[in-house]
Coordinates of C-alpha atoms in Angstrom, one line a residue:
Chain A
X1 CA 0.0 0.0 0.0
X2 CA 3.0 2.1 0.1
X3 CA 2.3 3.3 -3.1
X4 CA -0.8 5.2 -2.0
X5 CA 0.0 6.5 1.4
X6 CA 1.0 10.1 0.4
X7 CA 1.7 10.5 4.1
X8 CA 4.2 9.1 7.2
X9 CA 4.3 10.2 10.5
X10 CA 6.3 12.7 11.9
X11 CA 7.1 13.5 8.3
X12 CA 7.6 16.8 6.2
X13 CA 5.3 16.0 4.2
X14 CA 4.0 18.5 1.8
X15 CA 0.3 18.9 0.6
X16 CA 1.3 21.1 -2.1
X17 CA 3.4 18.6 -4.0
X18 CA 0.3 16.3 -4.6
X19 CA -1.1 17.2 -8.0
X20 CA -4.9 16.8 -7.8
X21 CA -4.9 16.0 -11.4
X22 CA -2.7 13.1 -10.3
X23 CA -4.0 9.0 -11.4
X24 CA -1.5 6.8 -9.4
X25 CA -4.0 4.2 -9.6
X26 CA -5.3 4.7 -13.3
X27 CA -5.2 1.8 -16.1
X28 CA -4.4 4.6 -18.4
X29 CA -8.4 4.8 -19.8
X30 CA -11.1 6.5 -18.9
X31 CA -13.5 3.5 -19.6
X32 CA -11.0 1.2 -18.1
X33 CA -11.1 3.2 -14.7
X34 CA -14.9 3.2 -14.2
X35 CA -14.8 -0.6 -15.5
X36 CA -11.8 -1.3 -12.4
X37 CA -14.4 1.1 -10.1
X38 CA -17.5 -1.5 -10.7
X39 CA -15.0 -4.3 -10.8
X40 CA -13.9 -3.3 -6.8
X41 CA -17.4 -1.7 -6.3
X42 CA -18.9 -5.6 -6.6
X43 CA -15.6 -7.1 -4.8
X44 CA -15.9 -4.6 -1.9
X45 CA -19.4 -5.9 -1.4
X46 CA -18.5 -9.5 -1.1
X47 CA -15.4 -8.7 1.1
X48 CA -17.8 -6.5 3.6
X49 CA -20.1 -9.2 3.7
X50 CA -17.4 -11.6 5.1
X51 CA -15.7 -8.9 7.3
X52 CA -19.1 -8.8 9.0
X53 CA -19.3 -12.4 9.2
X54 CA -16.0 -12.5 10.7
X55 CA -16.8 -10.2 13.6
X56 CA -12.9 -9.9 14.2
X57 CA -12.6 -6.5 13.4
X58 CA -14.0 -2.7 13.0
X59 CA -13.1 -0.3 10.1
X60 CA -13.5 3.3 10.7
X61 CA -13.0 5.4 7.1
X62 CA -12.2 8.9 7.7
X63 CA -13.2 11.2 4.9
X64 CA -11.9 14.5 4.9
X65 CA -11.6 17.5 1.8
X66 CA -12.3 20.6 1.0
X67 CA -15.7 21.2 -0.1
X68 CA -17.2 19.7 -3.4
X69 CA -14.1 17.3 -3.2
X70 CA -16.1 14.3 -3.9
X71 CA -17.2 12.8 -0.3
X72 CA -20.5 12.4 -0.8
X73 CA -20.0 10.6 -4.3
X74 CA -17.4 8.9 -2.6
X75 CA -20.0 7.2 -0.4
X76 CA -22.3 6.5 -3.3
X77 CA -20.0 5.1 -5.7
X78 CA -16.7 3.2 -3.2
X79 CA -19.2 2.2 -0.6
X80 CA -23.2 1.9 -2.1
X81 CA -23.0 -1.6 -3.1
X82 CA -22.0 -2.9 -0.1
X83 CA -25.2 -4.0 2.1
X84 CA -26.5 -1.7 4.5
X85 CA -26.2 -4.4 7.2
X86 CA -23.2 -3.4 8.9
X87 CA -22.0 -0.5 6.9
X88 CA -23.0 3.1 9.0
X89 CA -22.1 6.4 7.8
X90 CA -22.1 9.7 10.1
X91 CA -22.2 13.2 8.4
X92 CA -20.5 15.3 10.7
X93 CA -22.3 19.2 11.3
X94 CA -21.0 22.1 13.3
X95 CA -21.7 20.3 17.3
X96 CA -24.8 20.8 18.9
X97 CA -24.9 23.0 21.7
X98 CA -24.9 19.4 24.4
X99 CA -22.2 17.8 22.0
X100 CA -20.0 21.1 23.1
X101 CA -20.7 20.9 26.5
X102 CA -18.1 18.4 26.5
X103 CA -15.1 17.1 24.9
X104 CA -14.6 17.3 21.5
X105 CA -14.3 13.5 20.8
X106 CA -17.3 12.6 23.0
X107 CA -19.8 12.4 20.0
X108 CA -16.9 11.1 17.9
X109 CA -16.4 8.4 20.4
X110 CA -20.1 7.3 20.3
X111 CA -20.2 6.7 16.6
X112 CA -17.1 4.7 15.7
X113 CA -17.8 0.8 14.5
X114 CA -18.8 -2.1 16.5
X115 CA -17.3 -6.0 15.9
X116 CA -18.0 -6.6 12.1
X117 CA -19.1 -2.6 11.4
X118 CA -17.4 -0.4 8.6
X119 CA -18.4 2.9 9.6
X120 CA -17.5 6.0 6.9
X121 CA -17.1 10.0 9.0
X122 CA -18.4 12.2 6.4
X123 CA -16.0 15.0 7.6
X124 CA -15.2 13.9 11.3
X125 CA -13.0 15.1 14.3
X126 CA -10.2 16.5 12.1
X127 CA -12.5 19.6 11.5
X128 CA -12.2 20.2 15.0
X129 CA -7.9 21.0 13.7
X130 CA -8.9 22.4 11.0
X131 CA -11.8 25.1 11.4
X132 CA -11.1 27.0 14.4
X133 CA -7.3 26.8 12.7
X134 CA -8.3 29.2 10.1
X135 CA -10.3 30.7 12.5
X136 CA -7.6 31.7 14.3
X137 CA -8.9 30.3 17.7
X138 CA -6.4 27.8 17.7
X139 CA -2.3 27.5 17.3
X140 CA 0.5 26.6 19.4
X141 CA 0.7 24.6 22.3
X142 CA -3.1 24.2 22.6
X143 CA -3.1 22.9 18.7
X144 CA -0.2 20.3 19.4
X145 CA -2.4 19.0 22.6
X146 CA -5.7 18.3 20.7
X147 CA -3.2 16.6 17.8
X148 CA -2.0 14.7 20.3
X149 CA -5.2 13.7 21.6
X150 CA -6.5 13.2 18.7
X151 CA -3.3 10.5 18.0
X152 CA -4.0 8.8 21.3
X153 CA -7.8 8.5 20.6
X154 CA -7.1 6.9 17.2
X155 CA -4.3 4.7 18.8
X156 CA -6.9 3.3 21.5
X157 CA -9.0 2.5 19.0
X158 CA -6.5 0.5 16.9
X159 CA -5.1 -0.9 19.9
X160 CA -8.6 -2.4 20.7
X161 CA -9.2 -4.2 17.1
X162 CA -10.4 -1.1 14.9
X163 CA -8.9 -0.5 11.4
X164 CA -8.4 2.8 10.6
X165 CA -8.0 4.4 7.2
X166 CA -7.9 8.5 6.9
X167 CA -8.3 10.2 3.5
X168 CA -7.9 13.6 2.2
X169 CA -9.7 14.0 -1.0
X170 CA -6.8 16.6 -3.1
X171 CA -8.7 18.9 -6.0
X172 CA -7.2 22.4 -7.2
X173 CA -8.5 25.7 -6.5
X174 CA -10.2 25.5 -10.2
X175 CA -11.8 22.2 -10.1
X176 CA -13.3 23.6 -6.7
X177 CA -14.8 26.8 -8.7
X178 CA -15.7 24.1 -11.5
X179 CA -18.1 22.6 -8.9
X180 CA -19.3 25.2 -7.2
X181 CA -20.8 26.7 -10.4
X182 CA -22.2 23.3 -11.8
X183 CA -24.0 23.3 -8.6
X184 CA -25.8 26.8 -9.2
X185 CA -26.4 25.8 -13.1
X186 CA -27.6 22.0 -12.6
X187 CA -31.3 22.2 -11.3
X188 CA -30.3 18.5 -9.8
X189 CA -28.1 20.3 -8.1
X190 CA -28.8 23.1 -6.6
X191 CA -29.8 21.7 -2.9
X192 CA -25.9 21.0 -2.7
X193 CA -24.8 24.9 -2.6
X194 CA -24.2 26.1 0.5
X195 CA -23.0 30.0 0.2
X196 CA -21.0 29.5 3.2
X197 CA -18.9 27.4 0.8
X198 CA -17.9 30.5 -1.2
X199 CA -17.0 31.9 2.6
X200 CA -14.9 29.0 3.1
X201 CA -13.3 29.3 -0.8
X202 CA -12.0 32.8 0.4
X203 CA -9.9 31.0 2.8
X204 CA -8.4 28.0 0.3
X205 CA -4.9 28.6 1.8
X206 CA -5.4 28.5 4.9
X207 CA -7.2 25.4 4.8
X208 CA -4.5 24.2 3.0
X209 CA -2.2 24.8 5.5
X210 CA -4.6 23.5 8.0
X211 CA -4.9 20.5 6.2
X212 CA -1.3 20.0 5.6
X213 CA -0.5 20.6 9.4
X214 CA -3.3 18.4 10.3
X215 CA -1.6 15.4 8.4
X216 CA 2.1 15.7 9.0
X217 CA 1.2 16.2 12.6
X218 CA -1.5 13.1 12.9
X219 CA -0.1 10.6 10.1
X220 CA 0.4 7.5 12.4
X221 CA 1.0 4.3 11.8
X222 CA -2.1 3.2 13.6
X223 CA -4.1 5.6 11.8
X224 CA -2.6 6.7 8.3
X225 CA -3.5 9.8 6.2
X226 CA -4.1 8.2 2.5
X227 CA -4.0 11.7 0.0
X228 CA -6.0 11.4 -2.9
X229 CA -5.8 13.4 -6.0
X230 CA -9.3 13.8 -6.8
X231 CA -9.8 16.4 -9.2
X232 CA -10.9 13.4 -11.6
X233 CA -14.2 11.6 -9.8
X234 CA -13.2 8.2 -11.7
X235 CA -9.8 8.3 -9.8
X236 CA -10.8 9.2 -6.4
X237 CA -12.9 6.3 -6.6
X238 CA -10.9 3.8 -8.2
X239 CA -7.9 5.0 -5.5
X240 CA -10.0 4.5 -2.7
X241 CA -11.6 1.2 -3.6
X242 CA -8.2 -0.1 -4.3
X243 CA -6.9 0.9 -0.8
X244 CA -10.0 -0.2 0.9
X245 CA -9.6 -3.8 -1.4
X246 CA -5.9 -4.2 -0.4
X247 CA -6.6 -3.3 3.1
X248 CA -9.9 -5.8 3.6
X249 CA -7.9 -8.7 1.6
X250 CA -5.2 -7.7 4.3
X251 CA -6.8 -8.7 7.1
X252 CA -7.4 -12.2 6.2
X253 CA -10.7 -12.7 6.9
X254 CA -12.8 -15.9 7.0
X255 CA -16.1 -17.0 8.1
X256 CA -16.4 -18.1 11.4
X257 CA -16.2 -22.5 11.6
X258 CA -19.2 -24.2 13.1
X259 CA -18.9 -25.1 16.5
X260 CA -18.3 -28.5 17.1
X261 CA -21.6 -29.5 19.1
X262 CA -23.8 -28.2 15.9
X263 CA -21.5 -30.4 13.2
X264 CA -24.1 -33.6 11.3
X265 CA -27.1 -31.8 12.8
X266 CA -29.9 -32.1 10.7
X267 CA -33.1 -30.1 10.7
X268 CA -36.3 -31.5 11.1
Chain B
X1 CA -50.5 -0.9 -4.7
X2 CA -53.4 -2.6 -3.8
X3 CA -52.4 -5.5 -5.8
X4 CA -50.1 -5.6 -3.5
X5 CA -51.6 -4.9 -0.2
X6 CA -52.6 -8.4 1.4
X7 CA -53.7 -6.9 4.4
X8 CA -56.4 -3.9 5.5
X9 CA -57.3 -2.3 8.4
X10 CA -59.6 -4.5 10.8
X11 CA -59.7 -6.7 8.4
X12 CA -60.1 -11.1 9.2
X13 CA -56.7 -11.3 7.1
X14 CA -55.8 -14.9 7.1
X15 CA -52.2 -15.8 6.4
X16 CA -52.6 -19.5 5.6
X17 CA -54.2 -17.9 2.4
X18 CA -51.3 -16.2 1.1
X19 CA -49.1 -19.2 -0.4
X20 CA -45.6 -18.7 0.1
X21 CA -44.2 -19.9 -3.2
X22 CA -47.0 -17.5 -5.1
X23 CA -45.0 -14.8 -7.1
X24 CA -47.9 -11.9 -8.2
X25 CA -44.9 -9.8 -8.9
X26 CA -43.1 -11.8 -11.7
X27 CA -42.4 -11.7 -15.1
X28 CA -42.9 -15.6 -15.5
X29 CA -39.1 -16.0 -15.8
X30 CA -36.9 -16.2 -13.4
X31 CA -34.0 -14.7 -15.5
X32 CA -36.2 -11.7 -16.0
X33 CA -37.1 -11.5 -12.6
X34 CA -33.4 -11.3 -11.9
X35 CA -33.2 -8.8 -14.7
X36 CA -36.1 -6.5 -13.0
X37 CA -35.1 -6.8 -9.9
X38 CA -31.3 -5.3 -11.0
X39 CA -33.3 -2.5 -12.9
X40 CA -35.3 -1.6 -10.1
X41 CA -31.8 -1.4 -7.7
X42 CA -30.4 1.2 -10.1
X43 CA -33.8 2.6 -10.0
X44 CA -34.1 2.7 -6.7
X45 CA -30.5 4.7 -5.9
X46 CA -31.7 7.1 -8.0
X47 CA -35.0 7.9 -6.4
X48 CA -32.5 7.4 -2.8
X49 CA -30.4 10.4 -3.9
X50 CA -33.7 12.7 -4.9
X51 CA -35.6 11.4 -1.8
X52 CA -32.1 12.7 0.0
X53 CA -32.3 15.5 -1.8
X54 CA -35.8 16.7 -1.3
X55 CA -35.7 16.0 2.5
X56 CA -39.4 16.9 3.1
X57 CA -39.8 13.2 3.9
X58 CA -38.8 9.9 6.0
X59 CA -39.1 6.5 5.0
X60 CA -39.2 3.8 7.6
X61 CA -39.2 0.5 6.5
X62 CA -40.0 -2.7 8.9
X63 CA -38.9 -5.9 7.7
X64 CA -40.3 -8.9 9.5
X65 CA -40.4 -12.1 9.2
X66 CA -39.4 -15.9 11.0
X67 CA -36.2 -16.9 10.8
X68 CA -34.2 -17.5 7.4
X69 CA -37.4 -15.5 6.0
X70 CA -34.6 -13.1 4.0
X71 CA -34.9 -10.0 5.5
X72 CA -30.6 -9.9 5.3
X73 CA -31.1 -10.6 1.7
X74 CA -33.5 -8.3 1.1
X75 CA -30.9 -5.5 2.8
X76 CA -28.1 -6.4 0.7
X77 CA -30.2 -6.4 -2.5
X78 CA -33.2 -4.0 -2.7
X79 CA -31.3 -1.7 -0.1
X80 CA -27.7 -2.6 -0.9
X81 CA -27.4 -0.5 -4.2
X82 CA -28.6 2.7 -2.4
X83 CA -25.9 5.2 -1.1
X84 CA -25.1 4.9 2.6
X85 CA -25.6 8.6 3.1
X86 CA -29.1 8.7 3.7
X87 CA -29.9 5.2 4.1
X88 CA -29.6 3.6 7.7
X89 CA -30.2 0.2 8.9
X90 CA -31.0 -0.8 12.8
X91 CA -31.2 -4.6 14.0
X92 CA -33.2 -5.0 16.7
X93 CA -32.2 -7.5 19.2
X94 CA -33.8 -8.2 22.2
X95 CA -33.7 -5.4 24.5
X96 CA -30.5 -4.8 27.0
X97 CA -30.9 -3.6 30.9
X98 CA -31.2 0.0 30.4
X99 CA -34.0 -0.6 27.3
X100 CA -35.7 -2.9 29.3
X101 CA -36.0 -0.2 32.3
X102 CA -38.1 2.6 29.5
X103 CA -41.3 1.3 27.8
X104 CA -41.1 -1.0 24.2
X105 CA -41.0 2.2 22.1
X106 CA -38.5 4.1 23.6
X107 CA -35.7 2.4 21.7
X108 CA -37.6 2.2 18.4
X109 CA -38.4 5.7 19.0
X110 CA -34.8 6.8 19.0
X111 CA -34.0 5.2 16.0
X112 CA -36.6 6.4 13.2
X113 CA -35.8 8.9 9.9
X114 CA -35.0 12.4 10.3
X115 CA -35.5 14.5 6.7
X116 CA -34.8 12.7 3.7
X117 CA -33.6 9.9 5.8
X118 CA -34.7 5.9 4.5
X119 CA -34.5 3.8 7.6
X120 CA -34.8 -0.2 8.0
X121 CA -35.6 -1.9 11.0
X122 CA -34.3 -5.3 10.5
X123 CA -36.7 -6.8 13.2
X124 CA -39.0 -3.9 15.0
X125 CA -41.0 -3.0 17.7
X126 CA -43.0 -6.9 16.2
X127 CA -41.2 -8.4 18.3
X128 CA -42.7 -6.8 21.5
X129 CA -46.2 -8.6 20.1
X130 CA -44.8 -11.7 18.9
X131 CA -42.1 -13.4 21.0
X132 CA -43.9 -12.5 24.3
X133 CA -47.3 -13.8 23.0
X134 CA -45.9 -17.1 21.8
X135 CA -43.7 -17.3 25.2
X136 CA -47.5 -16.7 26.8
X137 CA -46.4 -13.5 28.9
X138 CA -48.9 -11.4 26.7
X139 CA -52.7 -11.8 25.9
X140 CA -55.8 -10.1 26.3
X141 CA -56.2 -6.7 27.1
X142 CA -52.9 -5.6 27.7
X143 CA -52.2 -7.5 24.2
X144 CA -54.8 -4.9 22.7
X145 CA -53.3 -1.8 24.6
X146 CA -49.7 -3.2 23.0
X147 CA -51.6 -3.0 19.5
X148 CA -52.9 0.2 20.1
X149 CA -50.2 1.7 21.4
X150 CA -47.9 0.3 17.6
X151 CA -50.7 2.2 15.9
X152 CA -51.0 5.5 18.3
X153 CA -47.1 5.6 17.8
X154 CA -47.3 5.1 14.2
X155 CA -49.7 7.5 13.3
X156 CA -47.5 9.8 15.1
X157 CA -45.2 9.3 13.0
X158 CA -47.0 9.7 9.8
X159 CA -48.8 12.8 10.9
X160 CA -45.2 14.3 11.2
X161 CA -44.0 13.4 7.6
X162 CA -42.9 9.6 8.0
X163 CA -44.1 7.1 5.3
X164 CA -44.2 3.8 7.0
X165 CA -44.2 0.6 4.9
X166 CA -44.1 -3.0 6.7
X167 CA -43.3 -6.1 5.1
X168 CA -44.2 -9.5 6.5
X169 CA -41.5 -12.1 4.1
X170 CA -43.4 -15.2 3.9
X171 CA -42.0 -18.2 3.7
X172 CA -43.4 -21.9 4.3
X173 CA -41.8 -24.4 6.8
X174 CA -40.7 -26.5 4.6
X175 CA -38.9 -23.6 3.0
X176 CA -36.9 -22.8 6.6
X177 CA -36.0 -26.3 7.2
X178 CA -34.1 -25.9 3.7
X179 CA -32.6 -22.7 5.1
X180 CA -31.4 -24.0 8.3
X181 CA -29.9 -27.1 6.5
X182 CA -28.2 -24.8 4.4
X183 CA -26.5 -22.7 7.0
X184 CA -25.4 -26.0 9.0
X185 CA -23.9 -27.3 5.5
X186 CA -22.5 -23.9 3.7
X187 CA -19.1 -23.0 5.6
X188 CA -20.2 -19.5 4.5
X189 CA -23.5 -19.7 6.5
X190 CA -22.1 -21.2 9.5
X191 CA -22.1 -17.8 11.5
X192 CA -25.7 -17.1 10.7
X193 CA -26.7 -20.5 12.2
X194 CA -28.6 -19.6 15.4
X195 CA -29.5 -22.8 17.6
X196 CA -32.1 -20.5 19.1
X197 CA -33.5 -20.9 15.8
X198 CA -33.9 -24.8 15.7
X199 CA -36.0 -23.8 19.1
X200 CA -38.2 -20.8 17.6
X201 CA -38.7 -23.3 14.6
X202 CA -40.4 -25.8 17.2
X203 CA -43.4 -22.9 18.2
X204 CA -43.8 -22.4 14.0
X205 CA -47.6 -22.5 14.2
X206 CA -47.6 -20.1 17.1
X207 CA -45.6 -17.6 15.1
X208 CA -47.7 -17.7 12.5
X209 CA -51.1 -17.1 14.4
X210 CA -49.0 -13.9 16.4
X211 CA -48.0 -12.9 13.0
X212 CA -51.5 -13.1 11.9
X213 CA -53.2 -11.3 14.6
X214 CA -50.3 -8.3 14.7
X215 CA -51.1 -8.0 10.9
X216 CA -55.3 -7.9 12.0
X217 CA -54.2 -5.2 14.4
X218 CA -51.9 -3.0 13.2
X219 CA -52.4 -3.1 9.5
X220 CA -53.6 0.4 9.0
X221 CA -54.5 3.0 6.6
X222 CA -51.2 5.2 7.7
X223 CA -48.6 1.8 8.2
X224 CA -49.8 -1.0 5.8
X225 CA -48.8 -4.1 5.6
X226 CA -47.6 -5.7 3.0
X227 CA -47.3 -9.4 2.8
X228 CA -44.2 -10.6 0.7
X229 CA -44.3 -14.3 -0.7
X230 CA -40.7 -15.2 0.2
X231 CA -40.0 -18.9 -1.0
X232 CA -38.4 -17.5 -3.8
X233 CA -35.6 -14.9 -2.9
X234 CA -35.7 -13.4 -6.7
X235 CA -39.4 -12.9 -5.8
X236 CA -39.2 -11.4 -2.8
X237 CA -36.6 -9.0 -3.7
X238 CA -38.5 -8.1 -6.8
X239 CA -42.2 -7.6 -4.8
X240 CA -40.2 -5.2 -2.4
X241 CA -38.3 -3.2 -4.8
X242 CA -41.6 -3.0 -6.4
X243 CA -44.0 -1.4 -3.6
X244 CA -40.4 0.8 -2.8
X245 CA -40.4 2.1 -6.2
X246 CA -44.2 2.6 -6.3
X247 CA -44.2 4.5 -3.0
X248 CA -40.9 6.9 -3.5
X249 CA -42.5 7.3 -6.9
X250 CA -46.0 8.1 -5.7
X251 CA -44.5 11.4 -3.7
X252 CA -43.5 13.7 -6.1
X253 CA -40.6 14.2 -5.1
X254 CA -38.4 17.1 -6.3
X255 CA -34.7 18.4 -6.0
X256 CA -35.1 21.5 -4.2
X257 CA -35.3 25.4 -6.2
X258 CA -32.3 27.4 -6.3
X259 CA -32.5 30.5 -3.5
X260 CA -33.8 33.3 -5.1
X261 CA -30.5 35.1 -4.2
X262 CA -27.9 33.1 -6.0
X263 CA -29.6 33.4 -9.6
X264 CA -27.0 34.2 -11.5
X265 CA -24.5 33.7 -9.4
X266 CA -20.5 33.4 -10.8
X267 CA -18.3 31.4 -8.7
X268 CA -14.9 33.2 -8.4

C-alpha cells in the first residue's frame, strides 16, 4: 500500500506537491477506470459481507476534503453496493450546543464501529484541527495537545481491534470553482450549494495549510493519512476502492467455523 | 398498490391464504425477474439520492419475518445499491438492561428517519407482540393496549411526515428447514446458524397465528402491511423493490429550487 500513502508520521510531508490532477491508480483509460471502479465496487461488497461475518474486526474510514471534493460521491460510488447491514455512515455538522458541553471526541467516540461494522465520517474530528485553525482560535501549544489527543484517541481504538484508514480527498483551487458553479447551473443540483462554501473558498490557503499541518502532525502508523488526487471523480474512486480492497484482503478474513456441538445436525 | 396490499385495516386477514411460493410480482421467468429486480436497484438509488435530496420526507421501512425468512437478503439487494448517506439500517435484538427499564417504544423511537432519511428496522417493535405472546407473557387486554399503542405511535409518526411501509416475508416451513440445513452445510452460513432458531422453529404455528393477529391489528391506513411471498428470494426481492419504487415514486418528489439570491451567481 506504500504506493498510496501520500503520508508518514512525523514527516515533512508537503500537501502542495500532490497534484490533484494526479491518477497513481489509473489503467491509463477512462473507460477502463470506471470498468476497475464497478469491478472493486462488486468485490468490496463481497469482502464486507465476510468482514461482518467474521466479527474480528471494525473499520473506521475517515473522509476529509475541502468542499465539493467528492465525499459524498465517494460514499455512493466506493461504498453503495456494499449492504447496509453493517455499513453506517455519520455526516459530521458544526456540534450541537450538548455535543460542546463536552469534549470534542465525545460524539466522535459514540459513533465509531462495533465488531464486524465499517463505519465511513463524512467529515469527522479532524474539522475540530482544521476550522477554528483558520479561524484563528487555535495555534501553538493548545493545537499540538488536541493533535495529540487526537493520535491517542485513534491509537486506543487501533489498539482495541479497529482499522483505521484516513483520507484527504486533493482537488485544485479551479476544479473547486468548477463545482461550485455546476452546482448553481444544474437544477439537480442546486440543494448542494451552500453559500457558506464560497465563505470557506475565500480561505483555500489557509485550509490548506490547516490541512497540511493536520496530516504531517496526525499521520500515524495506527491511523494513516491516504492523500488522494481527486480532481478526476473516476480516480478518487478507483484509489479509494483499491486501498479499501488491499486493506480488507489484508486482514485475512474468513467465516467463522461451526462449533463442534452443531456439526451432522440435521433439521427436522 | 393494492395489488399488492394483502392486508387492510380491521380486516379477518388470514395468512394461511397467502401461499408462500406464489410470485404476483413476476415476469414468468426467473432470468427476467433477476433482470427487474437489478433495474429496479439502479432505479431505486436514483430515487434514494432525490428522496435525500428533497428532505421533506422519511421513509421507515420494517422488515419482518421468521427466521431464514430473508430480510438480510433483502438489505443487501433492494437496499444494498442505495448510497449509505441517507440510508440507515438498525437490528433489533432483544432489548438490554437500560432498554428494558423505559417502555417498548422508547428504543424504536430513537431510531426512526430524520429529513430525507430511508431507515430499515431489520426486526422492529414486532417483536414486542410476537415473541412474548408465543412465550404466553402477553394476551388479552394488555395485548390490545400493545396493539394500540404500535398504531398510536405510528400514526405519530405519519402525521409528522414519516411514510411507513411493513413487510411480513413469507416463507413456508418446509422452506426454513431448507434454510437452516443450508446454514449447517455452507461453511459461508455457518455464522448465521442460530441454535435458538432450531427452538423458535419448534413454536412455528404459534408464530404464525401472532404474525397473523399483529397484521389484523396494526395493518392500518397510515402503516400497511404488505405481505411478501418469500420462497423465492428473486421474488421477494422483486415484490419489495416493487412497492419501494411505487411508494418513493408516488411522492413527487423534487430536488429543491435554487435561492432566489444566487440566480445568477458566478463562482470566483
Amino acid at each position: 500500500m506504500s504506493r498510496f500513502r501520500h503520508a508518514t508520521p512525523g514527516g515533512k510531508f508537503e500537501l502542495a506537491r500532490i497534484d490533484p490532477g494526479d491518477r497513481p491508480c489509473s489503467t491509463g483509460k477512462k473507460a477502463g477506470d470506471r470498468q476497475a471502479v464497478e469491478a472493486l465496487a462488486v468485490e468490496l461488497d463481497a469482502l464486507q459481507n465476510k468482514f461482518w461475518a467474521d466479527r474480528r474486526y471494525r473499520l473506521l474510514v475517515v473522509l476529509q476534503g475541502q468542499d465539493t471534493s467528492g465525499k459524498d460521491g465517494t460514499l455512493r460510488h466506493v461504498f453503495g453496493r456494499m449492504s447496509p447491514l453493517g455499513v453506517r455512515t455519520t455526516g459530521w455538522k458544526a456540534p450541537t450546543e450538548n455535543e460542546r458541553a463536552h469534549d470534542f471526541l465525545w460524539r466522535i467516540h459514540a459513533a465509531v464501529p462495533s465488531d464486524g461494522e465499517i463505519v465511513v465520517f463524512n467529515r469527522s474530528h479532524y474539522e475540530d484541527v482544521l476550522v477554528p485553525v483558520v479561524g484563528g482560535q487555535l495555534e501553538g501549544k493548545a493545537l499540538q495537545q488536541r493533535y495529540a489527543q487526537i493520535n491517542d484517541f485513534e491509537r486506543l481504538l487501533c489498539e482495541t481491534g479497529t482499522v483505521v484508514l484516513k483520507f484527504m480527498l486533493h482537488i485544485s483551487r479551479d476544479e473547486q470553482r468548477k463545482r461550485l458553479q455546476e452546482r448553481l447551473d444544474d437544477p439537480e443540483k442546486y440543494w448542494k450549494f451552500d453559500p457558506a462554501d464560497l465563505k470557506a473558498r475565500e480561505h483555500w490557503d489557509d485550509y490548506q495549510r490547516a490541512y497540511q499541518e493536520a496530516i504531517r502532525a496526525t499521520g500515524t502508523p495506527w491511523a494513516p493519512w491516504i492523500v488522494v488526487p481527486a480532481d478526476s471523480k473516476t480516480h478518487r474512486n478507483l484509489m479509494i476502492a483499491t486501498v479499501l480492497q488491499a486493506t480488507l484482503k489484508g486482514l485475512g478474513l474468513r467465516f467463522p467455523p461451526l462449533p463442534q456441538a452443531l456439526k451432522g445436525v440435521k433439521v427436522a
